[in-house]
Short mmCIF file of C-alpha atoms and ligand atoms in Angstrom, two decimals:
data_model
loop_
_atom_site.label_atom_id
_atom_site.label_comp_id
_atom_site.label_asym_id
_atom_site.label_seq_id
_atom_site.Cartn_x
_atom_site.Cartn_y
_atom_site.Cartn_z
CA MET A 26 59.05 24.77 -20.79
CA GLY A 27 59.36 28.26 -22.53
CA CYS A 28 56.61 30.56 -22.71
CA VAL A 29 53.04 29.60 -22.40
CA THR A 30 49.92 31.49 -23.15
CA GLY A 31 46.45 30.79 -24.04
CA LYS A 32 47.36 31.82 -27.61
CA ASN A 33 49.59 28.90 -27.65
CA PRO A 34 47.65 25.80 -27.75
CA LEU A 35 50.43 23.43 -28.05
CA GLY A 36 52.19 25.18 -25.02
CA LEU A 37 49.05 24.91 -23.04
CA MET A 38 49.05 21.20 -23.64
CA VAL A 39 52.43 20.77 -22.66
CA LEU A 40 51.68 22.71 -19.36
CA VAL A 41 48.69 20.50 -18.62
CA SER A 42 50.51 17.27 -19.13
CA SER A 43 53.54 18.24 -17.08
CA LEU A 44 51.22 19.19 -14.46
CA LEU A 45 49.37 16.03 -14.45
CA LEU A 46 52.80 14.07 -14.93
CA SER A 47 54.19 15.73 -11.89
CA GLY A 48 51.02 14.60 -9.81
CA LEU A 49 49.40 17.94 -9.42
CA SER A 50 45.78 18.55 -10.46
CA LEU A 51 44.56 21.70 -12.04
CA ALA A 52 41.99 23.63 -9.98
CA SER A 53 38.50 21.98 -10.80
CA GLU A 54 36.42 23.94 -13.44
CA LEU A 55 33.79 26.10 -12.00
CA PRO A 56 30.50 26.36 -13.48
CA SER A 57 30.01 29.46 -15.67
CA ALA A 58 28.01 32.62 -14.38
CA GLU A 59 25.28 32.34 -17.08
CA ALA A 60 24.63 28.57 -15.87
CA ILE A 61 24.74 29.61 -12.26
CA ARG A 62 22.21 32.32 -12.78
CA SER A 63 19.95 30.08 -14.96
CA ALA A 64 20.12 27.16 -12.53
CA LEU A 65 19.10 29.56 -9.50
CA LYS A 66 16.47 31.09 -11.30
CA GLN A 67 14.87 27.79 -12.51
CA ALA A 68 14.94 26.52 -8.99
CA HIS A 69 13.37 29.37 -7.29
CA GLU A 70 10.54 29.53 -10.02
CA ARG A 71 9.97 25.85 -9.83
CA TYR A 72 9.51 25.71 -5.91
CA GLN A 73 8.29 29.19 -4.72
CA GLY A 74 4.74 27.97 -5.11
CA LEU A 75 5.49 24.61 -3.35
CA ASP A 76 3.76 24.78 -0.08
CA ASP A 77 4.26 21.30 1.37
CA GLY A 78 5.47 20.99 4.91
CA ALA A 79 5.12 23.33 8.32
CA ASN A 80 7.34 25.49 10.23
CA ALA A 81 8.85 23.80 13.31
CA ASP A 82 6.76 24.62 16.48
CA TYR A 83 8.42 22.73 19.36
CA ILE A 84 10.23 26.14 19.96
CA PRO A 85 7.18 28.16 19.93
CA ALA A 86 9.02 31.37 18.27
CA LEU A 87 9.85 29.40 14.97
CA ALA A 88 6.12 28.69 14.58
CA LYS A 89 5.69 32.61 13.98
CA VAL A 90 8.47 33.00 11.31
CA ASP A 91 7.07 34.08 7.97
CA SER A 92 6.70 30.82 5.93
CA ASP A 93 7.14 32.55 2.62
CA ILE A 94 10.72 33.53 3.07
CA PHE A 95 12.67 31.85 0.13
CA GLY A 96 15.94 32.77 -0.70
CA ILE A 97 18.95 30.84 -2.33
CA VAL A 98 22.55 31.85 -2.62
CA LEU A 99 25.51 30.06 -4.16
CA VAL A 100 29.01 31.36 -3.69
CA THR A 101 31.91 29.83 -5.97
CA VAL A 102 35.36 29.22 -4.20
CA ASP A 103 36.84 32.40 -6.24
CA GLY A 104 34.24 34.55 -4.07
CA LYS A 105 31.59 35.26 -6.72
CA VAL A 106 28.10 35.65 -4.98
CA TYR A 107 24.93 34.54 -6.97
CA SER A 108 21.55 34.98 -5.44
CA VAL A 109 17.71 34.71 -6.06
CA GLY A 110 14.77 35.44 -3.95
CA ASP A 111 14.85 36.71 -0.48
CA VAL A 112 18.24 36.84 0.79
CA LYS A 113 18.13 39.45 3.27
CA SER A 114 15.27 37.99 5.82
CA GLU A 115 17.15 36.37 8.86
CA VAL A 116 16.09 33.04 10.38
CA SER A 117 17.77 31.35 13.24
CA ILE A 118 20.92 29.20 12.15
CA GLN A 119 19.73 26.30 14.59
CA SER A 120 21.46 23.10 13.96
CA ILE A 121 23.65 24.36 11.00
CA SER A 122 25.53 25.99 13.94
CA LYS A 123 26.88 22.49 14.94
CA VAL A 124 29.05 22.32 11.83
CA PHE A 125 30.88 25.66 12.81
CA THR A 126 31.27 24.52 16.53
CA MET A 127 32.47 21.38 15.40
CA ALA A 128 35.08 23.16 13.04
CA LEU A 129 36.17 25.30 16.09
CA VAL A 130 36.63 22.47 18.62
CA THR A 131 38.59 20.59 15.58
CA GLU A 132 40.78 23.62 15.18
CA GLU A 133 41.39 24.08 18.93
CA LYS A 134 41.95 20.27 19.83
CA GLY A 135 42.87 18.64 16.62
CA VAL A 136 40.99 16.11 14.52
CA ASP A 137 41.21 13.21 17.22
CA ALA A 138 39.44 15.06 20.10
CA LEU A 139 35.73 14.64 18.76
CA PRO A 140 35.86 11.00 17.55
CA LYS A 141 37.14 10.30 20.91
CA ASN A 142 34.73 12.24 23.11
CA VAL A 143 31.41 12.07 21.05
CA GLY A 144 32.10 9.71 18.08
CA VAL A 145 31.48 10.37 14.49
CA ASP A 146 28.78 7.80 13.56
CA ALA A 147 25.28 8.43 12.29
CA THR A 148 23.05 7.38 15.07
CA GLY A 149 20.04 6.24 12.91
CA GLN A 150 17.83 8.23 15.63
CA VAL A 151 16.28 11.51 15.72
CA PHE A 152 18.40 14.44 16.56
CA ASN A 153 17.56 14.87 20.02
CA SER A 154 17.28 11.30 20.82
CA ILE A 155 18.15 9.98 24.42
CA HIS A 156 17.96 6.38 23.39
CA ALA A 157 20.93 6.91 21.29
CA ILE A 158 23.05 8.27 24.37
CA GLU A 159 21.67 5.24 26.63
CA GLN A 160 22.76 2.74 23.71
CA HIS A 161 26.56 3.44 24.03
CA LYS A 162 27.09 5.61 27.28
CA GLY A 163 27.23 8.78 25.05
CA HIS A 164 29.80 7.39 22.53
CA GLU A 165 29.19 6.33 18.93
CA MET A 166 27.36 9.50 18.16
CA ASN A 167 28.41 12.71 16.41
CA PRO A 168 28.92 16.44 16.68
CA LEU A 169 25.87 17.14 14.74
CA VAL A 170 22.94 15.48 16.78
CA ASN A 171 22.18 17.32 19.94
CA ALA A 172 23.97 15.35 22.69
CA GLY A 173 27.00 15.64 20.57
CA ALA A 174 26.57 19.05 19.63
CA ILE A 175 26.05 20.13 23.28
CA THR A 176 29.16 18.28 24.29
CA THR A 177 31.06 19.93 21.48
CA THR A 178 30.12 23.37 22.67
CA SER A 179 31.26 22.17 26.11
CA MET A 180 34.62 21.79 24.57
CA VAL A 181 35.26 25.14 23.30
CA GLU A 182 38.28 26.68 25.10
CA GLY A 183 37.76 30.04 27.17
CA LYS A 184 37.44 31.43 30.53
CA GLY A 185 33.86 31.20 31.45
CA TYR A 186 30.47 31.78 29.88
CA ASN A 187 31.26 35.06 28.00
CA ASP A 188 34.87 34.29 26.80
CA ILE A 189 33.42 30.96 25.43
CA TRP A 190 30.32 32.57 23.67
CA ASN A 191 32.26 35.69 22.34
CA ARG A 192 34.64 33.02 20.81
CA ILE A 193 31.80 31.14 19.11
CA LEU A 194 30.12 34.10 17.69
CA ARG A 195 33.57 35.73 16.42
CA TYR A 196 34.30 32.47 14.57
CA TYR A 197 30.64 32.26 13.14
CA SER A 198 30.94 35.95 12.01
CA ASP A 199 34.19 35.41 10.15
CA PHE A 200 32.62 32.58 8.40
CA ALA A 201 29.71 34.87 7.27
CA GLY A 202 32.10 37.71 6.62
CA ARG A 203 29.90 40.03 8.81
CA GLU A 204 28.91 40.65 12.46
CA LEU A 205 26.21 38.22 13.22
CA THR A 206 24.07 38.69 16.43
CA VAL A 207 21.47 36.50 18.25
CA LEU A 208 17.75 36.63 17.64
CA GLU A 209 16.69 37.43 21.16
CA ASP A 210 13.05 36.37 20.73
CA ILE A 211 14.00 32.74 19.38
CA TYR A 212 16.75 32.43 22.27
CA HIS A 213 14.23 33.24 25.01
CA SER A 214 11.57 30.81 23.48
CA GLU A 215 14.17 28.06 23.33
CA ALA A 216 15.68 28.60 26.55
CA GLU A 217 12.19 28.27 28.17
CA THR A 218 11.14 25.17 26.56
CA ASN A 219 14.58 23.34 26.13
CA GLN A 220 14.16 20.97 29.27
CA ARG A 221 14.80 17.95 26.83
CA ASN A 222 18.35 19.25 25.78
CA GLN A 223 19.09 19.83 29.61
CA ALA A 224 18.23 16.27 30.27
CA ILE A 225 20.54 15.47 27.38
CA ALA A 226 23.35 17.42 28.67
CA HIS A 227 23.07 15.89 32.37
CA LEU A 228 23.25 12.58 30.82
CA MET A 229 26.40 13.52 28.81
CA TYR A 230 27.87 14.70 32.06
CA ALA A 231 26.92 11.59 34.07
CA TYR A 232 28.65 9.59 31.39
CA GLY A 233 31.88 11.59 31.57
CA HIS A 234 31.84 13.37 28.21
CA ILE A 235 30.88 16.93 29.49
CA GLU A 236 33.26 18.43 32.12
CA GLY A 237 32.09 21.58 33.80
CA ASP A 238 28.41 22.80 34.16
CA PRO A 239 26.12 20.91 31.93
CA LEU A 240 23.46 23.42 31.95
CA GLN A 241 26.14 26.16 31.05
CA ALA A 242 26.83 24.01 28.00
CA THR A 243 23.07 23.81 27.01
CA ASP A 244 22.53 27.58 27.18
CA ILE A 245 25.55 28.43 25.18
CA TYR A 246 24.28 25.91 22.54
CA THR A 247 20.75 27.38 22.88
CA ARG A 248 22.46 30.71 22.06
CA GLN A 249 24.37 29.51 19.04
CA CYS A 250 21.18 28.05 17.50
CA SER A 251 19.47 31.52 17.94
CA VAL A 252 22.11 33.48 15.77
CA GLY A 253 20.37 35.22 13.04
CA VAL A 254 21.40 34.54 9.33
CA ASN A 255 20.17 35.13 6.09
CA ALA A 256 20.55 33.13 2.98
CA ARG A 257 23.68 35.24 1.96
CA ASP A 258 25.36 34.70 5.14
CA LEU A 259 24.70 30.76 4.99
CA GLY A 260 25.98 30.86 1.36
CA ILE A 261 29.25 32.60 2.29
CA MET A 262 29.65 30.17 5.30
CA ALA A 263 29.05 27.11 2.97
CA SER A 264 31.71 28.31 0.36
CA THR A 265 34.06 28.69 3.26
CA LEU A 266 33.60 24.94 3.67
CA ALA A 267 33.97 24.39 0.00
CA ASN A 268 37.14 26.34 -0.15
CA ALA A 269 39.34 24.43 2.39
CA GLY A 270 38.49 26.61 5.18
CA VAL A 271 39.22 29.99 3.67
CA ASN A 272 36.35 32.42 3.24
CA PRO A 273 36.57 33.18 -0.36
CA VAL A 274 35.04 36.71 0.04
CA THR A 275 37.11 37.97 2.80
CA GLY A 276 40.06 35.84 2.13
CA LYS A 277 40.26 34.70 6.17
CA ALA A 278 41.62 31.44 6.88
CA LEU A 279 39.29 29.69 9.39
CA VAL A 280 39.82 25.98 9.07
CA ASP A 281 43.13 24.14 8.36
CA PRO A 282 42.70 22.65 4.98
CA GLU A 283 43.79 19.22 6.58
CA ASN A 284 41.07 19.22 8.76
CA MET A 285 38.37 19.98 6.25
CA PRO A 286 37.91 16.13 4.99
CA GLU A 287 36.83 15.09 8.53
CA ILE A 288 34.25 17.82 9.03
CA LEU A 289 32.68 17.34 5.51
CA ALA A 290 32.47 13.59 6.29
CA VAL A 291 30.39 14.08 9.35
CA MET A 292 28.27 16.46 7.26
CA ALA A 293 27.90 13.73 4.87
CA THR A 294 26.87 11.22 7.01
CA ALA A 295 24.88 12.81 9.56
CA GLY A 296 23.90 16.39 8.02
CA LEU A 297 20.30 16.07 7.32
CA TYR A 298 19.00 14.10 10.41
CA ASP A 299 17.55 10.75 9.51
CA ASP A 300 17.39 11.58 5.85
CA ALA A 301 21.12 11.96 5.61
CA GLY A 302 21.53 8.72 3.43
CA LYS A 303 18.69 9.63 1.19
CA TRP A 304 20.21 13.11 0.53
CA LEU A 305 23.66 11.75 -0.18
CA TYR A 306 22.22 9.20 -2.58
CA ARG A 307 20.50 12.05 -4.48
CA THR A 308 23.41 14.78 -4.37
CA GLY A 309 26.40 13.41 -3.03
CA LEU A 310 26.75 16.67 -1.19
CA PRO A 311 28.19 17.17 2.55
CA ALA A 312 25.16 19.36 4.00
CA LYS A 313 23.54 20.39 7.07
CA SER A 314 20.01 21.59 7.90
CA GLY A 315 18.45 23.46 10.49
CA VAL A 316 14.83 23.47 12.02
CA GLY A 317 15.07 27.44 11.27
CA GLY A 318 14.54 26.41 7.74
CA GLY A 319 18.20 26.85 6.30
CA ILE A 320 20.21 24.24 4.59
CA VAL A 321 23.96 24.61 3.64
CA ALA A 322 25.64 22.26 1.07
CA VAL A 323 29.32 22.07 0.01
CA SER A 324 30.69 20.97 -3.43
CA PRO A 325 34.35 20.70 -2.34
CA GLY A 326 36.61 22.74 -4.46
CA LYS A 327 33.51 24.40 -6.44
CA PHE A 328 31.02 25.99 -4.48
CA GLY A 329 28.92 26.43 -1.49
CA ILE A 330 25.29 26.59 -1.74
CA ALA A 331 22.41 27.65 0.74
CA ALA A 332 18.62 28.02 0.79
CA ILE A 333 16.27 29.30 3.44
CA SER A 334 12.68 28.35 3.50
CA PRO A 335 10.90 27.63 6.89
CA PRO A 336 8.62 25.00 6.32
CA LEU A 337 9.94 21.47 7.08
CA ASP A 338 9.00 17.95 6.16
CA GLU A 339 8.40 15.53 8.74
CA VAL A 340 12.12 14.77 9.45
CA GLY A 341 12.80 18.34 10.00
CA ASN A 342 14.38 19.37 6.74
CA SER A 343 13.18 22.44 4.78
CA VAL A 344 10.91 21.16 1.84
CA ARG A 345 11.88 24.00 -0.85
CA ALA A 346 15.57 24.26 0.32
CA GLN A 347 16.41 20.52 -0.27
CA LYS A 348 14.62 20.45 -3.66
CA ALA A 349 16.29 23.59 -4.68
CA ILE A 350 19.80 22.76 -3.77
CA ALA A 351 19.36 19.20 -5.16
CA ASP A 352 18.25 20.52 -8.62
CA ILE A 353 21.01 23.52 -8.79
CA SER A 354 23.72 20.98 -7.93
CA ALA A 355 22.68 18.54 -10.39
CA ALA A 356 22.50 21.21 -13.22
CA LEU A 357 25.96 22.47 -12.13
CA GLY A 358 27.56 19.08 -11.82
CA GLY A 359 28.16 19.62 -8.23
CA ASN A 360 28.22 15.96 -6.96
CA PRO A 361 31.86 15.11 -6.22
CA TYR A 362 31.25 11.46 -6.82
CA GLN A 363 30.29 12.37 -10.45
CA VAL A 364 33.46 11.63 -12.38
CA MET A 365 34.15 10.54 -15.87
CA PRO A 366 36.36 7.40 -16.88
CA TYR A 367 40.27 8.33 -17.09
CA LYS A 368 41.20 8.36 -20.85
CA LYS A 369 44.41 6.65 -21.46
N1 LIG B 8 17.99 24.51 18.79
C1 LIG B 8 17.35 22.98 18.12
C2 LIG B 8 17.38 22.01 19.28
O1 LIG B 8 18.32 21.87 20.04
C3 LIG B 8 18.13 22.82 17.08
C4 LIG B 8 17.61 21.52 16.44
C5 LIG B 8 17.79 21.45 14.84
O2 LIG B 8 18.08 22.37 14.22
N2 LIG B 8 17.57 20.31 14.50
O3 LIG B 8 16.40 21.44 19.41
#
């Protein structure tokens, strides 16, 4: 092909067309630093004053979290971190953790294990529905609702409580690129009030989905939901999902790229509770929210984006985080379904 440099436009065209002819695609184009900074700033300014929604309070300690925390972080797949607002305050990761335990079990047991034991379908019911378990005897659910998530946690390999827990915390920390810890006040508050999740775990045990002690699975699940994360942690975790399972900041490979489409598919169909369809319609982004106020969203091959703001809408999704992420992704062309017609 000869020497191809940026100064040689003809050579570059030859390179591009031969790559396309060979069936290889070029890396998708990343938005410019300027465009990212401006989109983040605008979204933060636009929604900072919005005070709709309320902190979750069914876990008593969540009601006490500062409702004004508002931070947004976007991390591109080449490892550049962009942020605005409060990126240091930690909230509990809550249901966002379900994605990473799903990834861990998928890595340990392969992509067929979770569909077989839990299902990969949206339930159309609230995230802690008991009715959804009864309907199909604990099948036809997914790892992102409580029954599926507690079951997924019960499937993590390890010799006893500590071994399993350390494996989970190690994995989450590798996603964030720093050592994460449990917010003990949140953990104790939920552990004292999680009788519904205990009931869910017992039902999943009764239907044969959980092997071993259902209360141990519930407790490890409660602990995983209480891990403290700031917006920067969540942004890096999201970008690892966007970058085929490799943390773009630390370079550590955490998910086999072959397993990523399945994980993103469940996030797309069930990541934002009963509003997952509305969210996907508006943004096209696989995402996951938590009742601590965080949301992570993934533009595959481009960037991960996260926002934290504790007040939730009636479904349980952060009001400001949803709006900010939707606007930023739209401004940066993040929707993976948004393509232009092929030019012959
Ligand atoms: N730990 C919470 C629960 O089980 C997580 C719920 C959530 O974030 N949707 O209720």
